[in-house]
Short mmCIF file of C-alpha atoms in Angstrom, two decimals:
data_model
loop_
_atom_site.label_atom_id
_atom_site.label_comp_id
_atom_site.label_asym_id
_atom_site.label_seq_id
_atom_site.Cartn_x
_atom_site.Cartn_y
_atom_site.Cartn_z
CA UNK A 1 0.00 0.01 0.00
CA UNK A 2 1.37 3.37 -0.97
CA UNK A 3 2.71 5.68 1.72
CA UNK A 4 1.11 9.17 2.17
CA UNK A 5 2.72 11.83 -0.07
CA UNK A 6 5.23 14.42 1.13
CA UNK A 7 3.88 17.24 3.21
CA UNK A 8 3.57 20.84 2.00
CA UNK A 9 7.02 21.57 0.67
CA UNK A 10 7.03 25.36 1.17
CA UNK A 11 5.99 25.27 4.82
CA UNK A 12 7.69 24.35 8.10
CA UNK A 13 6.75 20.91 9.39
CA UNK A 14 3.07 20.70 10.32
CA UNK A 15 2.17 20.32 13.96
CA UNK A 16 0.10 17.28 14.99
CA UNK A 17 -0.11 16.06 11.43
CA UNK A 18 -1.23 12.57 12.33
CA UNK A 19 -3.89 14.07 14.60
CA UNK A 20 -5.27 16.06 11.69
CA UNK A 21 -5.42 13.02 9.46
CA UNK A 22 -7.00 10.94 12.16
CA UNK A 23 -9.57 13.66 12.72
CA UNK A 24 -10.33 13.59 9.06
CA UNK A 25 -10.67 9.81 9.44
CA UNK A 26 -13.34 10.37 11.98
CA UNK A 27 -15.28 12.37 9.43
CA UNK A 28 -14.67 9.84 6.71
CA UNK A 29 -15.65 6.76 8.70
CA UNK A 30 -18.07 8.16 11.26
CA UNK A 31 -15.92 6.77 14.09
CA UNK A 32 -17.60 7.47 17.37
CA UNK A 33 -14.22 7.44 19.10
CA UNK A 34 -13.44 10.75 17.37
CA UNK A 35 -16.84 12.32 17.99
CA UNK A 36 -15.42 14.91 20.41
CA UNK A 37 -12.96 16.26 17.82
CA UNK A 38 -14.33 19.38 16.20
CA UNK A 39 -12.67 21.80 13.83
CA UNK A 40 -11.85 25.11 15.37
CA UNK A 41 -11.64 28.58 13.84
CA UNK A 42 -8.24 29.32 12.37
CA UNK A 43 -5.32 30.06 14.69
CA UNK A 44 -3.37 33.32 14.25
CA UNK A 45 0.29 33.23 13.31
CA UNK A 46 2.64 34.45 15.99
CA UNK A 47 2.67 38.22 16.22
CA UNK A 48 -0.52 38.68 14.13
CA UNK A 49 -3.12 41.14 15.40
CA UNK A 50 -6.20 39.59 17.02
CA UNK A 51 -9.41 39.77 14.95
CA UNK A 52 -12.46 41.56 16.34
CA UNK A 53 -13.92 39.66 19.23
CA UNK A 54 -17.34 41.31 19.42
CA UNK A 55 -19.94 38.78 18.47
CA UNK A 56 -23.49 40.01 17.69
CA UNK A 57 -26.11 38.91 20.19
CA UNK A 58 -28.97 36.64 19.13
CA UNK A 59 -30.83 38.32 16.28
CA UNK A 60 -28.82 41.56 16.55
CA UNK A 61 -28.61 43.60 13.36
CA UNK A 62 -29.95 40.82 11.23
CA UNK A 63 -32.40 41.75 8.48
CA UNK A 64 -35.96 40.60 9.15
CA UNK A 65 -36.21 38.70 5.95
CA UNK A 66 -33.49 36.34 7.20
CA UNK A 67 -34.84 35.75 10.70
CA UNK A 68 -38.35 35.47 9.33
CA UNK A 69 -37.44 32.97 6.59
CA UNK A 70 -36.60 30.01 8.87
CA UNK A 71 -35.87 27.67 5.94
CA UNK A 72 -33.22 27.75 3.24
CA UNK A 73 -31.97 25.11 0.81
CA UNK A 74 -28.24 24.35 0.49
CA UNK A 75 -26.99 22.98 -2.85
CA UNK A 76 -23.75 21.04 -3.10
CA UNK A 77 -22.89 20.32 -6.75
CA UNK A 78 -19.57 19.94 -8.47
CA UNK A 79 -16.99 17.50 -9.86
CA UNK A 80 -17.43 15.37 -6.72
CA UNK A 81 -20.97 14.64 -7.95
CA UNK A 82 -19.41 12.37 -10.61
CA UNK A 83 -17.81 9.69 -8.34
CA UNK A 84 -20.45 10.54 -5.69
CA UNK A 85 -19.37 7.92 -3.21
CA UNK A 86 -18.62 7.74 0.48
CA UNK A 87 -19.27 5.19 3.25
CA UNK A 88 -22.70 5.95 4.75
CA UNK A 89 -22.10 8.47 7.48
CA UNK A 90 -19.39 10.40 5.52
CA UNK A 91 -19.23 13.34 3.17
CA UNK A 92 -19.19 12.37 -0.54
CA UNK A 93 -18.00 15.87 -1.51
CA UNK A 94 -14.69 15.12 0.21
CA UNK A 95 -14.02 12.22 -2.26
CA UNK A 96 -10.77 13.59 -3.73
CA UNK A 97 -9.05 13.95 -0.37
CA UNK A 98 -10.26 10.64 1.02
CA UNK A 99 -9.51 8.68 -2.13
CA UNK A 100 -5.97 10.04 -2.06
CA UNK A 101 -5.10 8.52 1.34
CA UNK A 102 -4.89 4.76 1.79
CA UNK A 103 -6.26 4.80 5.30
CA UNK A 104 -9.76 5.58 4.01
CA UNK A 105 -12.35 3.32 2.27
CA UNK A 106 -12.59 5.76 -0.64
CA UNK A 107 -8.99 4.86 -1.61
CA UNK A 108 -9.81 1.20 -2.21
CA UNK A 109 -13.20 2.06 -3.73
CA UNK A 110 -11.52 4.25 -6.28
CA UNK A 111 -8.94 1.61 -7.13
CA UNK A 112 -11.60 -1.11 -7.51
CA UNK A 113 -14.09 1.08 -9.45
CA UNK A 114 -11.89 3.19 -11.69
CA UNK A 115 -8.39 1.76 -11.49
CA UNK A 116 -5.08 3.49 -10.62
CA UNK A 117 -4.81 5.45 -13.92
CA UNK A 118 -7.98 7.52 -13.25
CA UNK A 119 -7.30 10.82 -11.47
CA UNK A 120 -9.81 12.97 -9.73
CA UNK A 121 -9.44 15.64 -12.44
CA UNK A 122 -10.41 12.98 -14.99
CA UNK A 123 -13.91 13.37 -13.62
CA UNK A 124 -14.13 16.99 -14.79
CA UNK A 125 -15.27 16.16 -18.38
CA UNK A 126 -17.97 13.93 -16.90
CA UNK A 127 -19.40 16.82 -14.85
CA UNK A 128 -21.68 17.81 -17.76
CA UNK A 129 -24.90 19.26 -16.35
CA UNK A 130 -26.56 18.08 -19.60
CA UNK A 131 -29.93 17.53 -17.93
CA UNK A 132 -29.81 20.57 -15.73
CA UNK A 133 -32.85 22.85 -15.67
CA UNK A 134 -32.14 25.73 -13.28
CA UNK A 135 -35.73 26.95 -13.43
CA UNK A 136 -36.86 23.45 -12.19
CA UNK A 137 -34.41 23.85 -9.28
CA UNK A 138 -35.86 27.22 -8.32
CA UNK A 139 -39.42 25.94 -8.66
CA UNK A 140 -38.64 22.99 -6.40
CA UNK A 141 -37.01 25.25 -3.75
CA UNK A 142 -40.05 27.49 -3.79
CA UNK A 143 -42.35 24.48 -3.46
CA UNK A 144 -40.38 23.33 -0.41
CA UNK A 145 -41.43 26.41 1.50
CA UNK A 146 -37.86 27.74 1.66
CA UNK A 147 -37.31 31.49 1.38
CA UNK A 148 -33.65 31.42 0.25
CA UNK A 149 -30.95 29.11 -1.11
CA UNK A 150 -27.19 28.82 -0.91
CA UNK A 151 -25.21 27.48 -3.88
CA UNK A 152 -21.68 26.08 -3.74
CA UNK A 153 -19.63 28.18 -6.18
CA UNK A 154 -16.34 26.45 -5.22
CA UNK A 155 -15.78 23.60 -2.86
CA UNK A 156 -12.50 22.29 -1.40
CA UNK A 157 -11.50 20.73 -4.74
CA UNK A 158 -11.05 24.23 -6.21
CA UNK A 159 -13.39 23.75 -9.17
CA UNK A 160 -15.36 26.99 -9.66
CA UNK A 161 -18.80 27.17 -11.11
CA UNK A 162 -18.52 30.53 -12.81
CA UNK A 163 -16.09 32.13 -15.32
CA UNK A 164 -13.51 33.12 -12.67
CA UNK A 165 -10.83 35.48 -13.81
CA UNK A 166 -8.34 33.95 -11.38
CA UNK A 167 -8.30 30.42 -12.74
CA UNK A 168 -9.41 28.35 -15.72
CA UNK A 169 -10.34 25.59 -13.31
CA UNK A 170 -14.00 26.52 -13.82
CA UNK A 171 -17.20 25.37 -15.39
CA UNK A 172 -17.02 27.69 -18.41
CA UNK A 173 -13.58 26.56 -19.53
CA UNK A 174 -14.06 22.93 -18.49
CA UNK A 175 -16.83 20.41 -17.85
CA UNK A 176 -20.29 21.89 -18.40
CA UNK A 177 -18.92 24.87 -20.43
CA UNK A 178 -21.46 27.23 -18.89
CA UNK A 179 -21.75 29.75 -16.10
CA UNK A 180 -23.68 27.64 -13.58
CA UNK A 181 -23.86 30.41 -10.95
CA UNK A 182 -25.09 32.92 -13.48
CA UNK A 183 -27.68 30.60 -14.93
CA UNK A 184 -29.10 29.82 -11.46
CA UNK A 185 -29.15 33.53 -10.54
CA UNK A 186 -30.95 34.29 -13.75
CA UNK A 187 -33.55 31.59 -13.15
CA UNK A 188 -34.09 33.01 -9.66
CA UNK A 189 -35.11 36.41 -10.89
CA UNK A 190 -38.73 37.13 -9.97
CA UNK A 191 -39.03 34.04 -7.80
CA UNK A 192 -39.08 35.92 -4.47
CA UNK A 193 -36.23 33.74 -3.16
CA UNK A 194 -33.12 35.29 -1.69
CA UNK A 195 -29.89 33.99 -3.26
CA UNK A 196 -26.76 32.99 -1.30
CA UNK A 197 -23.34 31.92 -2.58
CA UNK A 198 -21.02 29.51 -0.82
CA UNK A 199 -17.27 29.78 -1.25
CA UNK A 200 -14.62 27.55 0.34
CA UNK A 201 -11.67 29.69 1.26
CA UNK A 202 -8.93 27.03 1.32
CA UNK A 203 -8.42 24.13 -1.09
CA UNK A 204 -6.76 20.78 -0.53
CA UNK A 205 -4.29 20.75 -3.37
CA UNK A 206 -3.96 24.26 -4.80
CA UNK A 207 -0.27 24.79 -5.70
CA UNK A 208 -0.36 28.60 -5.15
CA UNK A 209 2.22 29.79 -2.65
CA UNK A 210 1.31 30.89 0.89
CA UNK A 211 3.76 33.05 2.84
CA UNK A 212 5.67 31.15 5.55
CA UNK A 213 4.20 33.26 8.34
CA UNK A 214 0.72 32.03 7.33
CA UNK A 215 1.72 28.40 6.68
CA UNK A 216 0.35 27.29 10.05
CA UNK A 217 -2.97 29.10 10.24
CA UNK A 218 -5.25 26.08 10.83
CA UNK A 219 -5.80 23.94 13.90
CA UNK A 220 -7.26 20.49 14.48
CA UNK A 221 -9.15 18.96 11.57
CA UNK A 222 -8.57 21.96 9.33
CA UNK A 223 -4.82 21.31 9.35
CA UNK A 224 -5.54 19.08 6.39
CA UNK A 225 -5.92 22.20 4.24
CA UNK A 226 -2.22 23.05 4.58
CA UNK A 227 -0.88 19.52 4.34
CA UNK A 228 -0.37 19.20 0.52
CA UNK A 229 0.90 21.80 -1.97
CA UNK A 230 -0.09 19.93 -5.14
CA UNK A 231 -2.13 16.97 -6.39
CA UNK A 232 -0.33 13.70 -6.32
CA UNK A 233 -0.69 10.11 -7.52
CA UNK A 234 -1.83 8.15 -4.50
CA UNK A 235 -0.91 4.80 -6.15
CA UNK A 236 2.59 5.95 -7.25
CA UNK A 237 4.09 7.94 -4.35
CA UNK A 238 7.33 8.55 -6.21
CA UNK A 239 5.67 9.97 -9.32
CA UNK A 240 6.00 13.72 -10.08
CA UNK A 241 3.19 16.04 -8.98
CA UNK A 242 -0.03 15.86 -10.94
CA UNK A 243 -1.27 18.95 -12.79
CA UNK A 244 -3.93 21.09 -11.13
CA UNK A 245 -6.23 21.26 -14.16
CA UNK A 246 -6.96 24.82 -15.23
CA UNK A 247 -4.57 26.40 -12.70
CA UNK A 248 -3.08 29.77 -13.78
CA UNK A 249 0.16 30.44 -11.85
CA UNK A 250 -0.16 33.15 -9.22
CA UNK A 251 2.34 34.52 -6.72
CA UNK A 252 0.07 34.31 -3.72
CA UNK A 253 -3.05 32.29 -2.94
CA UNK A 254 -4.96 34.97 -1.08
CA UNK A 255 -4.31 37.99 -3.32
CA UNK A 256 -4.15 35.95 -6.54
CA UNK A 257 -7.29 33.86 -6.06
CA UNK A 258 -9.43 34.15 -2.89
CA UNK A 259 -9.69 37.93 -2.66
CA UNK A 260 -10.41 38.45 -6.41
CA UNK A 261 -12.79 35.43 -6.42
CA UNK A 262 -14.99 36.67 -3.56
CA UNK A 263 -14.87 40.20 -4.93
CA UNK A 264 -15.92 38.94 -8.40
CA UNK A 265 -18.77 36.90 -6.97
CA UNK A 266 -20.14 39.90 -5.20
CA UNK A 267 -19.67 42.32 -8.09
CA UNK A 268 -21.05 39.96 -10.74
CA UNK A 269 -23.94 38.26 -8.95
CA UNK A 270 -24.91 40.53 -5.98
CA UNK A 271 -25.89 37.75 -3.50
CA UNK A 272 -27.94 38.43 -0.42
CA UNK A 273 -25.93 35.81 1.58
CA UNK A 274 -22.17 35.36 1.59
CA UNK A 275 -21.55 31.83 2.94
CA UNK A 276 -17.86 31.13 3.44
CA UNK A 277 -16.46 27.86 4.56
CA UNK A 278 -13.41 26.83 6.67
CA UNK A 279 -12.16 30.39 7.07
CA UNK A 280 -8.53 31.23 7.62
CA UNK A 281 -6.37 33.98 8.99
CA UNK A 282 -8.40 37.21 8.62
CA UNK A 283 -5.33 39.32 7.97
CA UNK A 284 -4.00 37.11 5.24
CA UNK A 285 -7.35 36.75 3.47
CA UNK A 286 -8.35 40.39 4.25
CA UNK A 287 -11.65 39.04 5.59
CA UNK A 288 -12.91 42.35 6.96
CA UNK A 289 -12.26 44.05 3.60
CA UNK A 290 -14.17 41.35 1.78
CA UNK A 291 -17.12 41.50 4.20
CA UNK A 292 -17.20 45.29 4.00
CA UNK A 293 -17.26 45.09 0.21
CA UNK A 294 -20.11 42.60 0.37
CA UNK A 295 -22.08 44.76 2.77
CA UNK A 296 -21.50 47.88 0.66
CA UNK A 297 -22.78 46.09 -2.47
CA UNK A 298 -25.75 44.91 -0.51
CA UNK A 299 -26.62 48.40 0.63
CA UNK A 300 -27.28 49.20 -3.05
CA UNK A 301 -28.45 45.89 -4.45
CA UNK A 302 -30.43 44.78 -1.43
CA UNK A 303 -31.45 47.68 0.79
CA UNK A 304 -33.50 45.24 2.89
CA UNK A 305 -30.14 43.85 4.12
CA UNK A 306 -27.62 41.10 3.50
CA UNK A 307 -25.96 38.60 5.79
CA UNK A 308 -22.57 36.87 6.05
CA UNK A 309 -22.00 33.63 8.04
CA UNK A 310 -19.32 32.90 10.65
CA UNK A 311 -16.86 31.03 8.40
CA UNK A 312 -15.06 33.85 6.54
CA UNK A 313 -12.36 34.12 9.29
CA UNK A 314 -14.49 36.50 11.41
CA UNK A 315 -17.61 36.02 13.59
CA UNK A 316 -19.93 37.29 10.87
CA UNK A 317 -23.63 37.75 11.51
CA UNK A 318 -24.73 34.29 12.72
CA UNK A 319 -23.51 30.85 13.66
CA UNK A 320 -23.74 27.73 11.51
CA UNK A 321 -23.75 24.47 13.54
CA UNK A 322 -23.38 21.53 11.16
CA UNK A 323 -25.04 18.13 11.85
CA UNK A 324 -25.17 19.15 15.47
CA UNK A 325 -27.94 18.83 18.01
CA UNK A 326 -30.20 21.93 18.26
CA UNK A 327 -28.65 24.34 20.73
CA UNK A 328 -30.62 24.64 23.98
CA UNK A 329 -29.77 28.30 24.64
CA UNK A 330 -27.90 29.78 21.65
CA UNK A 331 -25.70 32.75 22.33
CA UNK A 332 -26.83 34.42 19.13
CA UNK A 333 -28.80 33.68 16.05
CA UNK A 334 -27.94 30.45 14.29
CA UNK A 335 -28.59 28.60 11.05
CA UNK A 336 -28.40 24.83 11.56
CA UNK A 337 -27.27 22.96 8.47
CA UNK A 338 -27.38 19.34 7.42
CA UNK A 339 -28.24 17.14 4.43
CA UNK A 340 -31.20 14.91 3.91
CA UNK A 341 -28.85 12.02 4.38
CA UNK A 342 -25.34 11.96 5.93
CA UNK A 343 -23.67 13.81 3.12
CA UNK A 344 -23.99 17.22 1.51
CA UNK A 345 -22.92 16.12 -1.96
CA UNK A 346 -24.84 13.28 -3.69
CA UNK A 347 -23.74 9.89 -2.39
CA UNK A 348 -24.84 6.99 -4.55
CA UNK A 349 -24.00 4.67 -1.67
CA UNK A 350 -26.87 6.05 0.40
CA UNK A 351 -30.13 4.01 0.16
CA UNK A 352 -33.65 5.15 0.89
CA UNK A 353 -33.36 4.15 4.53
CA UNK A 354 -30.29 6.37 4.90
CA UNK A 355 -32.34 9.52 4.26
CA UNK A 356 -34.53 11.34 6.72
CA UNK A 357 -38.18 10.44 6.39
CA UNK A 358 -40.83 13.10 5.62
CA UNK A 359 -41.67 13.23 9.32
CA UNK A 360 -38.01 13.63 10.36
CA UNK A 361 -37.45 16.46 7.89
CA UNK A 362 -40.55 18.32 9.15
CA UNK A 363 -39.67 17.77 12.79
CA UNK A 364 -36.06 18.87 12.26
CA UNK A 365 -37.39 22.17 10.99
CA UNK A 366 -39.78 22.45 13.90
CA UNK A 367 -37.07 21.73 16.48
CA UNK A 368 -34.73 24.27 14.87
CA UNK A 369 -37.32 27.02 14.69
CA UNK A 370 -38.58 26.35 18.21
CA UNK A 371 -34.98 26.82 19.42
CA UNK A 372 -34.73 30.14 17.71
CA UNK A 373 -32.91 29.50 14.41
CA UNK A 374 -33.02 28.80 10.73
CA UNK A 375 -32.60 25.44 8.99
CA UNK A 376 -30.37 25.30 5.92
CA UNK A 377 -31.30 21.96 4.47
CA UNK A 378 -29.02 20.52 1.82
CA UNK A 379 -29.69 18.67 -1.46
CA UNK A 380 -27.00 17.08 -3.60
CA UNK A 381 -27.83 16.92 -7.35
CA UNK A 382 -26.31 14.33 -9.62
CA UNK A 383 -23.57 15.27 -12.06
CA UNK A 384 -26.04 15.72 -14.93
CA UNK A 385 -28.08 18.26 -12.93
CA UNK A 386 -30.98 16.04 -11.90
CA UNK A 387 -32.14 16.06 -8.29
CA UNK A 388 -32.65 12.51 -6.94
CA UNK A 389 -36.30 11.68 -6.46
CA UNK A 390 -35.95 10.99 -2.75
CA UNK A 391 -34.69 14.54 -2.27
CA UNK A 392 -37.53 16.01 -4.33
CA UNK A 393 -40.06 14.01 -2.40
CA UNK A 394 -38.72 15.24 0.94
CA UNK A 395 -38.76 18.87 -0.13
CA UNK A 396 -42.28 18.59 -1.50
CA UNK A 397 -43.51 16.92 1.65
CA UNK A 398 -41.98 19.71 3.73
CA UNK A 399 -43.64 22.31 1.51
CA UNK A 400 -46.99 20.64 1.76
CA UNK A 401 -46.79 20.76 5.56
CA UNK A 402 -45.72 24.41 5.50
CA UNK A 403 -48.55 25.29 3.19
CA UNK A 404 -50.87 24.36 6.02
CA UNK A 405 -48.80 25.19 9.08
CA UNK A 406 -46.40 27.88 7.96
CA UNK A 407 -47.97 30.47 10.30
CA UNK A 408 -46.40 28.64 13.18
CA UNK A 409 -42.96 28.73 11.51
CA UNK A 410 -42.36 31.84 9.51
CA UNK A 411 -41.76 35.16 11.30
CA UNK A 412 -41.88 33.55 14.75
CA UNK A 413 -39.81 33.51 17.91
CA UNK A 414 -39.26 30.67 20.41
CA UNK A 415 -42.33 30.08 22.46
CA UNK A 416 -42.92 28.97 26.06
CA UNK A 417 -41.07 25.92 27.38
CA UNK A 418 -43.31 22.84 26.94
CA UNK A 419 -41.50 20.33 29.09
CA UNK A 420 -42.77 17.74 26.68
CA UNK A 421 -41.08 15.24 24.35
CA UNK A 422 -43.83 15.73 21.71
CA UNK A 423 -44.72 19.43 21.96
CA UNK A 424 -42.87 22.45 20.68
CA UNK A 425 -43.96 26.07 20.68
CA UNK A 426 -43.41 29.36 18.81
CA UNK A 427 -44.90 32.89 19.10
CA UNK A 428 -45.98 34.81 16.04
CA UNK A 429 -45.34 38.52 15.64
CA UNK A 430 -48.94 39.35 16.72
CA UNK A 431 -48.46 37.49 19.98
CA UNK A 432 -50.30 34.31 18.93
CA UNK A 433 -48.95 31.23 20.71
CA UNK A 434 -48.46 28.21 18.47
CA UNK A 435 -48.45 24.79 20.03
CA UNK A 436 -46.98 22.19 17.71
CA UNK A 437 -47.75 18.55 18.56
CA UNK A 438 -45.50 15.98 16.83
CA UNK A 439 -47.66 13.33 15.35
CA UNK A 440 -51.40 12.68 15.71
CA UNK A 441 -52.66 13.54 19.20
CA UNK A 442 -55.59 11.86 20.86
CA UNK A 443 -59.10 13.28 20.96
CA UNK A 444 -57.86 15.77 23.53
CA UNK A 445 -54.53 17.55 23.78
CA UNK A 446 -53.06 18.75 27.02
CA UNK A 447 -51.10 21.98 26.52
CA UNK A 448 -48.01 21.65 28.64
CA UNK A 449 -46.83 25.28 28.83
CA UNK A 450 -48.35 27.42 31.57
CA UNK A 451 -50.56 29.65 29.42
CA UNK A 452 -53.00 32.22 30.71
CA UNK A 453 -56.00 32.84 28.48
CA UNK A 454 -57.43 36.34 28.05
CA UNK A 455 -61.12 37.15 27.86
CA UNK A 456 -61.12 36.93 24.07
CA UNK A 457 -58.95 33.86 23.74
CA UNK A 458 -59.57 31.47 20.89
CA UNK A 459 -57.93 28.15 20.11
CA UNK A 460 -58.08 26.97 16.51
CA UNK A 461 -56.38 24.19 14.51
CA UNK A 462 -54.33 25.15 11.52
CA UNK A 463 -55.76 23.40 8.44
CA UNK A 464 -59.09 23.08 10.17
CA UNK A 465 -62.29 24.98 9.46
CA UNK A 466 -61.32 27.92 11.59
CA UNK A 467 -63.94 27.30 14.27
CA UNK A 468 -62.82 27.72 17.87
CA UNK A 469 -62.13 24.46 19.67
CA UNK A 470 -63.61 23.53 22.99
CA UNK A 471 -61.24 23.92 25.96
CA UNK A 472 -61.19 23.03 29.63
CA UNK A 473 -58.74 23.25 32.51
CA UNK A 474 -57.52 20.10 34.24
CA UNK A 475 -54.81 19.98 36.87
CA UNK A 476 -53.91 23.55 36.05
CA UNK A 477 -53.32 22.87 32.37
CA UNK A 478 -55.29 23.78 29.31
CA UNK A 479 -56.90 20.79 27.56
CA UNK A 480 -58.21 21.17 24.02
CA UNK A 481 -60.77 18.97 22.29
CA UNK A 482 -59.69 18.12 18.78
CA UNK A 483 -61.87 17.50 15.72
CA UNK A 484 -61.92 14.06 14.06
CA UNK A 485 -59.58 13.49 11.15
CA UNK A 486 -56.30 15.12 10.28
CA UNK A 487 -56.16 18.32 8.27
CA UNK A 488 -54.53 17.73 4.90
CA UNK A 489 -50.75 18.03 5.15
CA UNK A 490 -50.69 17.98 8.91
CA UNK A 491 -50.25 14.32 9.85
CA UNK A 492 -46.55 14.85 10.77
CA UNK A 493 -47.37 17.55 13.27
CA UNK A 494 -50.48 19.43 14.35
CA UNK A 495 -50.56 23.14 15.17
CA UNK A 496 -52.97 24.81 17.65
CA UNK A 497 -53.10 28.59 17.48
CA UNK A 498 -53.97 30.39 20.68
CA UNK A 499 -54.83 34.06 20.51
CA UNK A 500 -55.26 36.52 23.38
CA UNK A 501 -52.96 34.43 25.65
CA UNK A 502 -49.82 35.05 27.63
CA UNK A 503 -47.01 32.67 28.46
CA UNK A 504 -43.51 32.81 29.86
CA UNK A 505 -41.03 32.68 26.98
CA UNK A 506 -37.46 31.30 26.93
CA UNK A 507 -35.00 30.91 24.11
CA UNK A 508 -33.94 27.36 23.40
CA UNK A 509 -35.45 23.92 22.99
CA UNK A 510 -38.20 23.02 25.30
CA UNK A 511 -38.06 19.20 25.29
CA UNK A 512 -36.65 17.38 28.33
CA UNK A 513 -34.35 14.38 28.09
CA UNK A 514 -36.48 11.76 26.45
CA UNK A 515 -35.91 8.09 25.74
CA UNK A 516 -36.01 8.02 21.92
CA UNK A 517 -36.43 4.96 19.80
CA UNK A 518 -33.08 3.50 18.66
CA UNK A 519 -31.32 5.73 16.20
CA UNK A 520 -29.38 4.58 13.15
CA UNK A 521 -25.82 4.02 14.18
CA UNK A 522 -22.68 4.16 12.06
CA UNK A 523 -20.21 1.37 12.69
CA UNK A 524 -16.61 2.67 12.53
CA UNK A 525 -14.97 1.39 9.37
CA UNK A 526 -11.58 -0.20 9.08
CA UNK A 527 -9.56 0.73 5.99
CA UNK A 528 -11.13 -0.70 2.92
CA UNK A 529 -14.39 -1.65 4.69
CA UNK A 530 -17.43 0.65 4.39
CA UNK A 531 -19.33 1.22 7.62
CA UNK A 532 -22.73 -0.33 8.07
CA UNK A 533 -25.92 1.31 9.28
CA UNK A 534 -28.32 -0.26 11.74
CA UNK A 535 -31.17 0.55 14.03
CA UNK A 536 -34.43 2.41 13.29
CA UNK A 537 -35.12 6.01 12.77
CA UNK A 538 -35.95 8.31 15.63
CA UNK A 539 -39.40 9.78 14.92
CA UNK A 540 -38.92 13.09 16.63
CA UNK A 541 -35.53 14.42 15.58
CA UNK A 542 -32.77 14.26 12.98
CA UNK A 543 -30.44 11.39 13.69
CA UNK A 544 -27.00 12.27 15.07
CA UNK A 545 -23.93 11.59 12.96
CA UNK A 546 -20.62 10.92 14.81
CA UNK A 547 -17.61 13.03 14.23
CA UNK A 548 -19.26 15.93 12.42
CA UNK A 549 -17.01 18.99 12.35
CA UNK A 550 -18.50 22.40 12.81
CA UNK A 551 -16.38 24.05 10.15
CA UNK A 552 -15.90 21.45 7.43
CA UNK A 553 -18.89 20.96 5.15
#
């Protein structure tokens, strides 16, 4: 078996290199033993000035369209959509890195499936988008009930989906031979959806130089981004470096690529959301300058406001927990993100049972909103541009539920603590209390929060006929009589609306520790052996995935 390639030649020896690779292994294999390892924001080089430490409070200075939206759709699409393979529980969009290192199952999968002569960049001509209909994508996102989307313009493999002036490693010069970002932005016009653009700041194998003082800017898992200074042949360790297809030589990675790339994305497409990934030293990448440029463009293009996430090297406007449990008491506004399965990019190894069910998708949104955040739910199209049917079905089911029950989701704040495993609550802008019961309740529903009804209080069922429901008080709690039959689109969760009522409000989830049904587990894989999934789905929450890093989507 081939040895790992030499480390980054232009940098001093990396610290804790084996720890970084083992941490990546936790991500690749879903090893529970590494579940506590999380990527951390970038470390500063010695002597560098500290970045601003002020972090906006929950909801501070965020435009109302963003905090009212509650649901966005993430789209991971690129060259990695061609091999589209990972062990269940791992990220398929990390295929190039994992297939390059013999300690991971992707290495053997690549050898068995494609042979040692096929390089990752050989997949570029197969990334064709020949069946892509951007208008269909926008229509589907709208039908899901989402109010915005975020599109990957460049992932960690460095392939850019617009005609970048900094590199020919892009979708106009290679692969689809079209401006994918531009075409999606054009299709979005008039849709009412806000558009966001994702950009990975570092790349795994970009050969552009980085000054020595910034050669050790990453900690933990993210050290992998400064391990290699060129692509290599994983099956011939003594072979010369492989070409970085489309690369145009530059004297510095930040000033030659990252800074002009982000500036160009803002100037050309005017996004409402700038969604960076991984981050890096804010001085080297001039993070504040880029954010200021984005905000200045937004002041003209989008006077209603724009937002930037917390992965550009600075705290940004909001946090982005990734495949993490819903925070109980978030310090500030958050946008939870995850895929419909265990990967962001399309993973052909995932079967139907590996995806969230309709109920799980709906309840993941409910839990996130009840905790005070947004959900950025990912889909991974195939290389030809088609969206797998299971993903379409899940988005349409979510949209059908929101068509009936959206008043309890959009433009709401966390409601009173319920103390229940099956109840969540939100409060609408007009003060209406929304009680969300997961699943079909019995003929009567006991409202767990301590709610005081006013003289004109009314309790109605969303999706019902609008008639007030009969209520009584038992043991100090409000009990509501429910009509027979389920409203169309509400079988996953019922919503009672209570007007002219007061209740104590707290930010955070309101469910106690419950004994869930067994969740699917991921068995740690040994090299060359894919992990196996077992167990049954938890009905009330998204299943946990071991070893998920916060900063490495």
